[in-house]
């Protein structure tokens, strides 16, 4: 039975290695120490998954040297002929020659591939091993406190190879607290303490109350040091040298059977424990790597933190540059109001609508002067105004204005980040451990998501224009009054001209002769005077309507609303990372990953 563990220690190790490769030379002491930590993490995680979550549960006997692990291994063997030769291989005793120097696995069949040079699998029939209700593999490991680094490594292999750890110890070690670091290294595991004691009084099976109290107190400290461990009730086994080999072994077999059978029967709980061990192993690796990276954090932490702060504050710092200054914004708003008023005026209201267009062109001349002088300072508002104008004229959007906006923002960001990026580059040189100095590179800084903001800004500006524009009733009422006044005033000259024309036409028809000299021929000055006098009230009304549509208070309110809405949208997009300042420097991203490890 296997399951996929929840943590991702292997992915973490790959990320750390990739980040370290960008920051440190491969032969630097820091890179080599990080490589050792990540390699150990990979190997331990792979063993925990392969051996701890296999079809056959695994049990490891762990503890300090000389604490009776091999003697306990013999307790798992029955007294039949098939296991006799195995007892000879698993030697126990206090002499150096009797100590275990290999990680020896006992079981019916090898549940995994053992490391041939320092691990040994010995086949033992299930019937010749202690009956725990299910087949299992048992590991007898060297003591972890040996000065031999090879045996230290094997003890670590045993810890990361088993579903259940049987911690062989004695009362003296319980009382001196020396096992605490070792127990902490197994956080997350299922641990069964087996405490060897010297019998006192007449009973060889029961420890004294003081021993039981000391064990409970020490296991409580273990629980604080390794809070994710599951500690079974301690098993007390009398010293075989005092109680006798047979009696001590019988007690050990009985207590091991009663304790381990329910533990091995709950495979789901064992697999969950492996998941927890993987997470805790990852946490230990983070701590080890963080300690290795402490000098790096001291030198690089401040510049990277400043860059992160500048990036977080970029929205507020470049908001004015994105939106543009108030003169440009007010000019664009006035232009949109003029165009909106003209679009909503019916074409039948002649010549009132034509006069509105002429007034719009006249009033817009100054705004075009503003746009011309501000042409080198693009903004979202100018971009939106140009987009609306191009759409209305049926022309493609002018891409140069958008490119100018991007260039302006990029140059502004480059200026804001320049000093901090220079400090970061100097810090990298100091931690690279190369002894050489290279000139700092120019970093590419971009504002990702600007295209989406431009599209949204057009919607915002359109909504605010619609929300603050002049009421359509004013446009219609002004148009009707102006048009009616114009044609009423022009009706007199036109009626007089047509009456004379018709009278002469009737006279000619009766006489049967025609003469052009008889018809009225008004002078051009008469018509021009009539037209100007008739247009004068219409012009006044058109000016009043246009003044209402583009009034200063209306423009100011709309400008304020647009600026507020665009500012809120910019802040929201920065918060959701739809708009984000990106510094295209792989080393900076690598430094952030490593600092994330050292600060976790």
mmCIF file with all atom_site columns, N, CA, C and O in Angstrom, residues 285-324:
data_model
loop_
_atom_site.group_PDB
_atom_site.id
_atom_site.type_symbol
_atom_site.label_atom_id
_atom_site.label_alt_id
_atom_site.label_comp_id
_atom_site.label_asym_id
_atom_site.label_entity_id
_atom_site.label_seq_id
_atom_site.pdbx_PDB_ins_code
_atom_site.Cartn_x
_atom_site.Cartn_y
_atom_site.Cartn_z
_atom_site.occupancy
_atom_site.B_iso_or_equiv
_atom_site.pdbx_formal_charge
_atom_site.auth_seq_id
_atom_site.auth_comp_id
_atom_site.auth_asym_id
_atom_site.auth_atom_id
_atom_site.pdbx_PDB_model_num
ATOM 1   N N  . UNK A 1 285 ? 15.414 20.780 7.045   1.00 0.00 ? 285 UNK A N  1
ATOM 2   C CA . UNK A 1 285 ? 16.271 21.226 5.941   1.00 0.00 ? 285 UNK A CA 1
ATOM 3   C C  . UNK A 1 285 ? 16.213 22.745 5.803   1.00 0.00 ? 285 UNK A C  1
ATOM 4   O O  . UNK A 1 285 ? 17.236 23.398 5.545   1.00 0.00 ? 285 UNK A O  1
ATOM 5   N N  . UNK A 1 286 ? 15.038 23.321 5.969   1.00 0.00 ? 286 UNK A N  1
ATOM 6   C CA . UNK A 1 286 ? 14.931 24.783 5.901   1.00 0.00 ? 286 UNK A CA 1
ATOM 7   C C  . UNK A 1 286 ? 15.784 25.444 6.978   1.00 0.00 ? 286 UNK A C  1
ATOM 8   O O  . UNK A 1 286 ? 16.474 26.441 6.713   1.00 0.00 ? 286 UNK A O  1
ATOM 9   N N  . UNK A 1 287 ? 15.750 24.892 8.178   1.00 0.00 ? 287 UNK A N  1
ATOM 10  C CA . UNK A 1 287 ? 16.539 25.466 9.266   1.00 0.00 ? 287 UNK A CA 1
ATOM 11  C C  . UNK A 1 287 ? 18.035 25.354 8.977   1.00 0.00 ? 287 UNK A C  1
ATOM 12  O O  . UNK A 1 287 ? 18.796 26.308 9.188   1.00 0.00 ? 287 UNK A O  1
ATOM 13  N N  . UNK A 1 288 ? 18.456 24.201 8.482   1.00 0.00 ? 288 UNK A N  1
ATOM 14  C CA . UNK A 1 288 ? 19.882 24.009 8.172   1.00 0.00 ? 288 UNK A CA 1
ATOM 15  C C  . UNK A 1 288 ? 20.335 24.959 7.066   1.00 0.00 ? 288 UNK A C  1
ATOM 16  O O  . UNK A 1 288 ? 21.409 25.576 7.154   1.00 0.00 ? 288 UNK A O  1
ATOM 17  N N  . UNK A 1 289 ? 19.520 25.083 6.020   1.00 0.00 ? 289 UNK A N  1
ATOM 18  C CA . UNK A 1 289 ? 19.885 25.967 4.906   1.00 0.00 ? 289 UNK A CA 1
ATOM 19  C C  . UNK A 1 289 ? 19.846 27.422 5.360   1.00 0.00 ? 289 UNK A C  1
ATOM 20  O O  . UNK A 1 289 ? 20.700 28.232 4.969   1.00 0.00 ? 289 UNK A O  1
ATOM 21  N N  . UNK A 1 290 ? 18.873 27.763 6.201   1.00 0.00 ? 290 UNK A N  1
ATOM 22  C CA . UNK A 1 290 ? 18.793 29.137 6.706   1.00 0.00 ? 290 UNK A CA 1
ATOM 23  C C  . UNK A 1 290 ? 20.031 29.492 7.519   1.00 0.00 ? 290 UNK A C  1
ATOM 24  O O  . UNK A 1 290 ? 20.555 30.609 7.423   1.00 0.00 ? 290 UNK A O  1
ATOM 25  N N  . UNK A 1 291 ? 20.506 28.555 8.310   1.00 0.00 ? 291 UNK A N  1
ATOM 26  C CA . UNK A 1 291 ? 21.717 28.808 9.095   1.00 0.00 ? 291 UNK A CA 1
ATOM 27  C C  . UNK A 1 291 ? 22.917 29.000 8.178   1.00 0.00 ? 291 UNK A C  1
ATOM 28  O O  . UNK A 1 291 ? 23.760 29.869 8.412   1.00 0.00 ? 291 UNK A O  1
ATOM 29  N N  . UNK A 1 292 ? 22.995 28.205 7.121   1.00 0.00 ? 292 UNK A N  1
ATOM 30  C CA . UNK A 1 292 ? 24.086 28.358 6.155   1.00 0.00 ? 292 UNK A CA 1
ATOM 31  C C  . UNK A 1 292 ? 24.016 29.708 5.450   1.00 0.00 ? 292 UNK A C  1
ATOM 32  O O  . UNK A 1 292 ? 25.044 30.317 5.133   1.00 0.00 ? 292 UNK A O  1
ATOM 33  N N  . UNK A 1 293 ? 22.803 30.200 5.210   1.00 0.00 ? 293 UNK A N  1
ATOM 34  C CA . UNK A 1 293 ? 22.609 31.441 4.460   1.00 0.00 ? 293 UNK A CA 1
ATOM 35  C C  . UNK A 1 293 ? 22.587 32.683 5.347   1.00 0.00 ? 293 UNK A C  1
ATOM 36  O O  . UNK A 1 293 ? 22.289 33.773 4.848   1.00 0.00 ? 293 UNK A O  1
ATOM 37  N N  . UNK A 1 294 ? 22.883 32.557 6.619   1.00 0.00 ? 294 UNK A N  1
ATOM 38  C CA . UNK A 1 294 ? 22.818 33.717 7.507   1.00 0.00 ? 294 UNK A CA 1
ATOM 39  C C  . UNK A 1 294 ? 23.733 34.854 7.054   1.00 0.00 ? 294 UNK A C  1
ATOM 40  O O  . UNK A 1 294 ? 23.303 36.025 7.018   1.00 0.00 ? 294 UNK A O  1
ATOM 41  N N  . UNK A 1 295 ? 25.017 34.607 6.683   1.00 0.00 ? 295 UNK A N  1
ATOM 42  C CA . UNK A 1 295 ? 25.846 35.712 6.158   1.00 0.00 ? 295 UNK A CA 1
ATOM 43  C C  . UNK A 1 295 ? 25.244 36.320 4.885   1.00 0.00 ? 295 UNK A C  1
ATOM 44  O O  . UNK A 1 295 ? 25.310 37.538 4.692   1.00 0.00 ? 295 UNK A O  1
ATOM 45  N N  . UNK A 1 296 ? 24.670 35.485 4.048   1.00 0.00 ? 296 UNK A N  1
ATOM 46  C CA . UNK A 1 296 ? 24.029 35.983 2.835   1.00 0.00 ? 296 UNK A CA 1
ATOM 47  C C  . UNK A 1 296 ? 22.855 36.898 3.184   1.00 0.00 ? 296 UNK A C  1
ATOM 48  O O  . UNK A 1 296 ? 22.683 37.968 2.582   1.00 0.00 ? 296 UNK A O  1
ATOM 49  N N  . UNK A 1 297 ? 22.047 36.496 4.154   1.00 0.00 ? 297 UNK A N  1
ATOM 50  C CA . UNK A 1 297 ? 20.891 37.296 4.549   1.00 0.00 ? 297 UNK A CA 1
ATOM 51  C C  . UNK A 1 297 ? 21.330 38.641 5.111   1.00 0.00 ? 297 UNK A C  1
ATOM 52  O O  . UNK A 1 297 ? 20.708 39.678 4.846   1.00 0.00 ? 297 UNK A O  1
ATOM 53  N N  . UNK A 1 298 ? 22.404 38.665 5.876   1.00 0.00 ? 298 UNK A N  1
ATOM 54  C CA . UNK A 1 298 ? 22.872 39.912 6.477   1.00 0.00 ? 298 UNK A CA 1
ATOM 55  C C  . UNK A 1 298 ? 23.330 40.912 5.422   1.00 0.00 ? 298 UNK A C  1
ATOM 56  O O  . UNK A 1 298 ? 23.200 42.124 5.609   1.00 0.00 ? 298 UNK A O  1
ATOM 57  N N  . UNK A 1 299 ? 23.871 40.435 4.309   1.00 0.00 ? 299 UNK A N  1
ATOM 58  C CA . UNK A 1 299 ? 24.402 41.335 3.287   1.00 0.00 ? 299 UNK A CA 1
ATOM 59  C C  . UNK A 1 299 ? 23.379 41.680 2.206   1.00 0.00 ? 299 UNK A C  1
ATOM 60  O O  . UNK A 1 299 ? 23.395 42.787 1.665   1.00 0.00 ? 299 UNK A O  1
ATOM 61  N N  . UNK A 1 300 ? 22.514 40.750 1.897   1.00 0.00 ? 300 UNK A N  1
ATOM 62  C CA . UNK A 1 300 ? 21.586 40.941 0.783   1.00 0.00 ? 300 UNK A CA 1
ATOM 63  C C  . UNK A 1 300 ? 20.184 41.285 1.266   1.00 0.00 ? 300 UNK A C  1
ATOM 64  O O  . UNK A 1 300 ? 19.383 41.851 0.534   1.00 0.00 ? 300 UNK A O  1
ATOM 65  N N  . UNK A 1 301 ? 19.876 40.959 2.513   1.00 0.00 ? 301 UNK A N  1
ATOM 66  C CA . UNK A 1 301 ? 18.511 41.128 3.007   1.00 0.00 ? 301 UNK A CA 1
ATOM 67  C C  . UNK A 1 301 ? 17.998 42.547 2.894   1.00 0.00 ? 301 UNK A C  1
ATOM 68  O O  . UNK A 1 301 ? 16.866 42.785 2.451   1.00 0.00 ? 301 UNK A O  1
ATOM 69  N N  . UNK A 1 302 ? 18.817 43.528 3.285   1.00 0.00 ? 302 UNK A N  1
ATOM 70  C CA . UNK A 1 302 ? 18.363 44.926 3.283   1.00 0.00 ? 302 UNK A CA 1
ATOM 71  C C  . UNK A 1 302 ? 18.062 45.436 1.868   1.00 0.00 ? 302 UNK A C  1
ATOM 72  O O  . UNK A 1 302 ? 16.990 46.013 1.634   1.00 0.00 ? 302 UNK A O  1
ATOM 73  N N  . UNK A 1 303 ? 18.978 45.263 0.883   1.00 0.00 ? 303 UNK A N  1
ATOM 74  C CA . UNK A 1 303 ? 18.650 45.728 -0.471  1.00 0.00 ? 303 UNK A CA 1
ATOM 75  C C  . UNK A 1 303 ? 17.412 45.047 -1.057  1.00 0.00 ? 303 UNK A C  1
ATOM 76  O O  . UNK A 1 303 ? 16.585 45.705 -1.699  1.00 0.00 ? 303 UNK A O  1
ATOM 77  N N  . UNK A 1 304 ? 17.273 43.747 -0.841  1.00 0.00 ? 304 UNK A N  1
ATOM 78  C CA . UNK A 1 304 ? 16.110 43.042 -1.395  1.00 0.00 ? 304 UNK A CA 1
ATOM 79  C C  . UNK A 1 304 ? 14.829 43.520 -0.713  1.00 0.00 ? 304 UNK A C  1
ATOM 80  O O  . UNK A 1 304 ? 13.798 43.698 -1.363  1.00 0.00 ? 304 UNK A O  1
ATOM 81  N N  . UNK A 1 305 ? 14.892 43.753 0.590   1.00 0.00 ? 305 UNK A N  1
ATOM 82  C CA . UNK A 1 305 ? 13.714 44.255 1.301   1.00 0.00 ? 305 UNK A CA 1
ATOM 83  C C  . UNK A 1 305 ? 13.333 45.643 0.792   1.00 0.00 ? 305 UNK A C  1
ATOM 84  O O  . UNK A 1 305 ? 12.144 45.958 0.638   1.00 0.00 ? 305 UNK A O  1
ATOM 85  N N  . UNK A 1 306 ? 14.336 46.483 0.516   1.00 0.00 ? 306 UNK A N  1
ATOM 86  C CA . UNK A 1 306 ? 14.049 47.805 -0.039  1.00 0.00 ? 306 UNK A CA 1
ATOM 87  C C  . UNK A 1 306 ? 13.416 47.694 -1.424  1.00 0.00 ? 306 UNK A C  1
ATOM 88  O O  . UNK A 1 306 ? 12.487 48.444 -1.759  1.00 0.00 ? 306 UNK A O  1
ATOM 89  N N  . UNK A 1 307 ? 13.918 46.756 -2.233  1.00 0.00 ? 307 UNK A N  1
ATOM 90  C CA . UNK A 1 307 ? 13.322 46.547 -3.559  1.00 0.00 ? 307 UNK A CA 1
ATOM 91  C C  . UNK A 1 307 ? 11.881 46.062 -3.435  1.00 0.00 ? 307 UNK A C  1
ATOM 92  O O  . UNK A 1 307 ? 11.007 46.498 -4.185  1.00 0.00 ? 307 UNK A O  1
ATOM 93  N N  . UNK A 1 308 ? 11.646 45.167 -2.500  1.00 0.00 ? 308 UNK A N  1
ATOM 94  C CA . UNK A 1 308 ? 10.275 44.684 -2.287  1.00 0.00 ? 308 UNK A CA 1
ATOM 95  C C  . UNK A 1 308 ? 9.362  45.823 -1.842  1.00 0.00 ? 308 UNK A C  1
ATOM 96  O O  . UNK A 1 308 ? 8.202  45.910 -2.270  1.00 0.00 ? 308 UNK A O  1
ATOM 97  N N  . UNK A 1 309 ? 9.893  46.699 -0.980  1.00 0.00 ? 309 UNK A N  1
ATOM 98  C CA . UNK A 1 309 ? 9.082  47.823 -0.507  1.00 0.00 ? 309 UNK A CA 1
ATOM 99  C C  . UNK A 1 309 ? 8.793  48.806 -1.639  1.00 0.00 ? 309 UNK A C  1
ATOM 100 O O  . UNK A 1 309 ? 7.668  49.293 -1.785  1.00 0.00 ? 309 UNK A O  1
ATOM 101 N N  . UNK A 1 310 ? 9.821  49.082 -2.459  1.00 0.00 ? 310 UNK A N  1
ATOM 102 C CA . UNK A 1 310 ? 9.607  49.967 -3.603  1.00 0.00 ? 310 UNK A CA 1
ATOM 103 C C  . UNK A 1 310 ? 8.589  49.371 -4.565  1.00 0.00 ? 310 UNK A C  1
ATOM 104 O O  . UNK A 1 310 ? 7.754  50.083 -5.129  1.00 0.00 ? 310 UNK A O  1
ATOM 105 N N  . UNK A 1 311 ? 8.666  48.063 -4.760  1.00 0.00 ? 311 UNK A N  1
ATOM 106 C CA . UNK A 1 311 ? 7.714  47.399 -5.651  1.00 0.00 ? 311 UNK A CA 1
ATOM 107 C C  . UNK A 1 311 ? 6.300  47.493 -5.099  1.00 0.00 ? 311 UNK A C  1
ATOM 108 O O  . UNK A 1 311 ? 5.341  47.743 -5.841  1.00 0.00 ? 311 UNK A O  1
ATOM 109 N N  . UNK A 1 312 ? 6.165  47.301 -3.785  1.00 0.00 ? 312 UNK A N  1
ATOM 110 C CA . UNK A 1 312 ? 4.841  47.374 -3.163  1.00 0.00 ? 312 UNK A CA 1
ATOM 111 C C  . UNK A 1 312 ? 4.265  48.783 -3.224  1.00 0.00 ? 312 UNK A C  1
ATOM 112 O O  . UNK A 1 312 ? 3.047  48.963 -3.313  1.00 0.00 ? 312 UNK A O  1
ATOM 113 N N  . UNK A 1 313 ? 5.139  49.796 -3.151  1.00 0.00 ? 313 UNK A N  1
ATOM 114 C CA . UNK A 1 313 ? 4.689  51.186 -3.155  1.00 0.00 ? 313 UNK A CA 1
ATOM 115 C C  . UNK A 1 313 ? 4.638  51.785 -4.556  1.00 0.00 ? 313 UNK A C  1
ATOM 116 O O  . UNK A 1 313 ? 4.363  52.976 -4.711  1.00 0.00 ? 313 UNK A O  1
ATOM 117 N N  . UNK A 1 314 ? 4.921  50.961 -5.568  1.00 0.00 ? 314 UNK A N  1
ATOM 118 C CA . UNK A 1 314 ? 4.996  51.490 -6.928  1.00 0.00 ? 314 UNK A CA 1
ATOM 119 C C  . UNK A 1 314 ? 3.667  52.070 -7.382  1.00 0.00 ? 314 UNK A C  1
ATOM 120 O O  . UNK A 1 314 ? 3.634  53.048 -8.132  1.00 0.00 ? 314 UNK A O  1
ATOM 121 N N  . UNK A 1 315 ? 2.556  51.469 -6.937  1.00 0.00 ? 315 UNK A N  1
ATOM 122 C CA . UNK A 1 315 ? 1.247  51.964 -7.371  1.00 0.00 ? 315 UNK A CA 1
ATOM 123 C C  . UNK A 1 315 ? 1.027  53.416 -7.003  1.00 0.00 ? 315 UNK A C  1
ATOM 124 O O  . UNK A 1 315 ? 0.618  54.238 -7.839  1.00 0.00 ? 315 UNK A O  1
ATOM 125 N N  . UNK A 1 316 ? 1.311  53.743 -5.738  1.00 0.00 ? 316 UNK A N  1
ATOM 126 C CA . UNK A 1 316 ? 1.113  55.120 -5.298  1.00 0.00 ? 316 UNK A CA 1
ATOM 127 C C  . UNK A 1 316 ? 2.132  56.068 -5.923  1.00 0.00 ? 316 UNK A C  1
ATOM 128 O O  . UNK A 1 316 ? 1.815  57.227 -6.220  1.00 0.00 ? 316 UNK A O  1
ATOM 129 N N  . UNK A 1 317 ? 3.362  55.573 -6.145  1.00 0.00 ? 317 UNK A N  1
ATOM 130 C CA . UNK A 1 317 ? 4.429  56.452 -6.636  1.00 0.00 ? 317 UNK A CA 1
ATOM 131 C C  . UNK A 1 317 ? 4.266  56.814 -8.108  1.00 0.00 ? 317 UNK A C  1
ATOM 132 O O  . UNK A 1 317 ? 4.695  57.886 -8.527  1.00 0.00 ? 317 UNK A O  1
ATOM 133 N N  . UNK A 1 318 ? 3.656  55.944 -8.910  1.00 0.00 ? 318 UNK A N  1
ATOM 134 C CA . UNK A 1 318 ? 3.549  56.241 -10.339 1.00 0.00 ? 318 UNK A CA 1
ATOM 135 C C  . UNK A 1 318 ? 2.104  56.536 -10.750 1.00 0.00 ? 318 UNK A C  1
ATOM 136 O O  . UNK A 1 318 ? 1.820  56.659 -11.940 1.00 0.00 ? 318 UNK A O  1
ATOM 137 N N  . UNK A 1 319 ? 1.222  56.681 -9.763  1.00 0.00 ? 319 UNK A N  1
ATOM 138 C CA . UNK A 1 319 ? -0.187 56.933 -10.075 1.00 0.00 ? 319 UNK A CA 1
ATOM 139 C C  . UNK A 1 319 ? -0.350 58.236 -10.840 1.00 0.00 ? 319 UNK A C  1
ATOM 140 O O  . UNK A 1 319 ? -1.059 58.296 -11.854 1.00 0.00 ? 319 UNK A O  1
ATOM 141 N N  . UNK A 1 320 ? 0.297  59.315 -10.388 1.00 0.00 ? 320 UNK A N  1
ATOM 142 C CA . UNK A 1 320 ? 0.171  60.608 -11.058 1.00 0.00 ? 320 UNK A CA 1
ATOM 143 C C  . UNK A 1 320 ? 0.708  60.539 -12.482 1.00 0.00 ? 320 UNK A C  1
ATOM 144 O O  . UNK A 1 320 ? 0.148  61.173 -13.392 1.00 0.00 ? 320 UNK A O  1
ATOM 145 N N  . UNK A 1 321 ? 1.792  59.784 -12.664 1.00 0.00 ? 321 UNK A N  1
ATOM 146 C CA . UNK A 1 321 ? 2.367  59.699 -14.001 1.00 0.00 ? 321 UNK A CA 1
ATOM 147 C C  . UNK A 1 321 ? 1.469  58.901 -14.931 1.00 0.00 ? 321 UNK A C  1
ATOM 148 O O  . UNK A 1 321 ? 1.382  59.181 -16.124 1.00 0.00 ? 321 UNK A O  1
ATOM 149 N N  . UNK A 1 322 ? 0.808  57.880 -14.408 1.00 0.00 ? 322 UNK A N  1
ATOM 150 C CA . UNK A 1 322 ? -0.102 57.106 -15.237 1.00 0.00 ? 322 UNK A CA 1
ATOM 151 C C  . UNK A 1 322 ? -1.339 57.911 -15.609 1.00 0.00 ? 322 UNK A C  1
ATOM 152 O O  . UNK A 1 322 ? -1.802 57.877 -16.758 1.00 0.00 ? 322 UNK A O  1
ATOM 153 N N  . UNK A 1 323 ? -1.907 58.633 -14.645 1.00 0.00 ? 323 UNK A N  1
ATOM 154 C CA . UNK A 1 323 ? -3.143 59.385 -14.897 1.00 0.00 ? 323 UNK A CA 1
ATOM 155 C C  . UNK A 1 323 ? -2.866 60.667 -15.680 1.00 0.00 ? 323 UNK A C  1
ATOM 156 O O  . UNK A 1 323 ? -3.638 61.061 -16.539 1.00 0.00 ? 323 UNK A O  1
ATOM 157 N N  . UNK A 1 324 ? -1.740 61.318 -15.412 1.00 0.00 ? 324 UNK A N  1
ATOM 158 C CA . UNK A 1 324 ? -1.423 62.583 -16.069 1.00 0.00 ? 324 UNK A CA 1
ATOM 159 C C  . UNK A 1 324 ? -1.790 63.765 -15.190 1.00 0.00 ? 324 UNK A C  1
ATOM 160 O O  . UNK A 1 324 ? -2.486 63.630 -14.175 1.00 0.00 ? 324 UNK A O  1
#
